[in-house]
XYZ file of C-alpha atoms in Angstrom:
204
model
C -0.311 35.600 35.276
C 2.554 33.165 36.387
C 3.694 29.899 33.874
C 5.426 27.649 36.055
C 7.760 25.576 34.014
C 6.886 22.080 35.000
C 3.265 22.926 33.335
C 4.721 24.446 29.854
C 6.618 22.347 27.663
C 7.581 25.586 25.490
C 9.317 26.964 28.557
C 11.136 23.906 28.870
C 12.365 24.104 25.288
C 13.117 27.561 25.306
C 15.575 27.083 28.356
C 16.929 24.004 26.675
C 17.526 26.042 23.560
C 19.239 28.954 25.774
C 21.184 26.721 27.858
C 22.752 24.954 24.528
C 23.646 28.430 23.132
C 24.887 29.625 26.229
C 26.942 26.365 26.373
C 28.340 27.134 22.974
C 29.297 30.702 23.903
C 31.820 29.077 26.473
C 33.205 27.090 24.086
C 33.973 29.623 21.786
C 35.115 31.410 24.345
C 37.499 28.805 25.225
C 38.712 28.800 21.409
C 39.220 32.319 21.139
C 41.515 32.001 23.677
C 43.467 28.927 22.534
C 43.388 30.735 19.175
C 45.043 33.837 20.611
C 47.923 31.701 21.901
C 48.268 29.620 19.115
C 50.006 32.432 16.523
C 52.688 30.202 15.936
C 50.516 27.690 14.040
C 50.643 27.741 10.557
C 47.906 29.360 7.973
C 46.215 25.800 7.289
C 46.033 25.291 11.066
C 44.571 28.669 11.507
C 42.090 28.096 8.760
C 40.920 25.312 10.721
C 40.234 27.015 13.686
C 38.495 29.692 11.942
C 36.254 27.218 10.200
C 35.711 25.426 13.374
C 34.670 28.692 15.053
C 32.602 29.883 12.318
C 30.612 26.359 12.667
C 30.342 26.904 16.581
C 29.149 30.526 16.338
C 26.445 29.696 13.494
C 25.096 27.196 16.002
C 25.039 29.177 19.074
C 23.360 31.924 16.841
C 20.523 29.735 15.764
C 20.211 28.365 19.365
C 20.233 31.854 20.852
C 17.477 32.920 18.488
C 15.273 29.777 18.689
C 15.346 30.061 22.139
C 14.679 33.364 23.211
C 12.035 33.655 20.445
C 10.413 30.366 22.398
C 10.644 32.414 25.779
C 9.273 35.557 24.314
C 6.345 33.620 22.839
C 5.333 31.617 25.738
C 5.879 34.610 28.373
C 4.117 37.137 25.384
C 7.180 39.667 26.387
C 8.551 40.441 22.633
C 11.401 42.570 24.769
C 13.162 39.402 25.139
C 13.666 38.592 21.607
C 14.219 42.065 20.805
C 16.855 42.520 23.111
C 18.395 38.950 22.184
C 18.133 39.697 18.317
C 18.914 43.417 18.018
C 22.836 43.575 18.807
C 23.228 40.803 16.211
C 21.282 43.109 13.376
C 23.491 46.197 14.454
C 26.651 44.009 14.510
C 25.482 42.786 10.666
C 25.088 46.383 9.570
C 28.073 47.557 11.112
C 30.061 45.240 9.551
C 28.388 45.985 6.099
C 29.268 49.654 6.596
C 33.061 48.551 7.500
C 33.603 46.453 4.361
C 32.444 49.522 2.097
C 35.199 51.170 3.604
C 38.500 51.359 1.250
C 41.864 49.987 3.030
C 43.269 53.362 4.084
C 44.556 54.627 7.376
C 41.439 56.749 7.951
C 39.112 54.346 7.355
C 40.878 51.837 9.401
C 39.972 53.992 12.241
C 36.645 54.277 11.280
C 36.275 50.636 11.304
C 37.637 50.509 14.766
C 34.987 53.168 15.672
C 32.495 50.747 14.158
C 33.611 47.815 16.218
C 33.559 49.747 19.071
C 30.001 50.972 18.634
C 29.047 47.332 17.975
C 30.632 46.441 21.303
C 28.315 49.079 22.967
C 25.511 47.832 21.560
C 26.194 44.468 22.798
C 26.772 45.551 26.021
C 23.594 47.965 26.359
C 21.185 45.183 25.036
C 22.733 42.387 26.811
C 22.144 44.239 30.379
C 18.687 45.199 29.071
C 18.021 41.596 28.388
C 19.313 40.555 31.612
C 17.092 43.011 33.764
C 14.382 41.783 31.629
C 14.903 38.574 32.607
C 15.541 39.138 36.275
C 11.955 41.474 36.187
C 10.097 38.331 34.950
C 11.900 35.849 36.689
C 12.252 37.497 39.920
C 15.964 35.996 39.982
C 18.403 38.462 40.551
C 21.203 36.269 39.291
C 20.686 37.308 35.592
C 21.016 41.317 36.269
C 24.109 40.497 38.699
C 25.931 38.481 36.154
C 25.943 40.567 33.252
C 26.853 43.493 35.778
C 29.903 41.260 36.853
C 30.910 40.690 32.783
C 30.668 44.833 32.129
C 32.804 45.723 35.277
C 35.411 42.604 34.136
C 35.732 43.979 30.782
C 35.929 47.716 32.181
C 38.589 46.834 34.269
C 40.585 44.806 31.296
C 40.029 48.287 29.115
C 40.858 50.616 31.774
C 44.042 48.470 32.870
C 44.850 47.912 29.117
C 44.571 51.881 28.827
C 46.932 52.395 31.621
C 49.580 50.267 31.216
C 49.611 50.560 26.852
C 52.324 52.835 27.087
C 54.058 51.516 29.909
C 57.181 49.034 30.022
C 55.652 46.089 31.926
C 56.537 42.823 31.733
C 53.900 40.756 29.421
C 53.588 38.301 32.704
C 51.716 41.452 34.327
C 49.470 41.928 31.281
C 48.883 38.482 30.940
C 47.964 38.213 34.496
C 45.469 41.108 34.403
C 43.945 39.838 31.264
C 43.308 36.462 32.579
C 42.111 37.809 36.003
C 39.389 39.686 34.217
C 38.430 36.854 31.588
C 37.893 34.526 34.976
C 35.602 37.118 36.554
C 33.678 37.531 33.394
C 33.611 33.747 32.994
C 32.044 33.983 36.853
C 29.298 36.392 35.538
C 28.641 34.277 32.254
C 28.289 31.269 35.117
C 25.785 33.198 37.199
C 23.447 33.819 34.181
C 23.685 30.305 33.012
C 22.732 29.124 36.690
C 19.658 31.865 36.629
C 18.521 29.578 33.649
C 19.346 26.169 34.939
C 16.988 27.278 38.232
C 14.454 28.850 35.993
C 11.124 27.553 37.464
C 8.581 29.952 36.401
C 8.402 33.443 34.260
C 5.512 35.962 34.642
C 3.578 37.300 31.810
C 0.825 40.147 31.062
């Protein structure tokens, strides 16, 4: 069974929520980039940035959860909602485990490992989500977009590991990071474009 967007107000609403969430995600990405370049600000300035970041993140989270819930409901495909929600649940549980650790050096390494596991969860379930979106919409942009993002982050991490102990100019490191970030932004744009041109979705 195929549901066309012009005949389904629920599908239209789900698409709007998801596009709002993705737009807020782009704003958050820009905010983090600006924040990393603004270490010279005083504590009050950093606190204001953190409050704005937290507000945007909560708004994005709510819009994303509502959007994917509506999309899963109209398509009768709970995998879409599970793939979208589970990384946040895993992040919350792993962060709680990190808070229970003490502040010793050994536990700092453990917290870093927990954050790495969180990134692995986000990467895996984001791929599963976009692969499922490609399957039910027959639009390859979703899967291609998440693969581009993954390759860009892998490129940044690989180059960072290689140049981590090398004496290179900061401009080189910044250039590599900027190149990878632009590539990831292109992948994000591909996923957004997939939702913009969403016309139909198949359901069992």
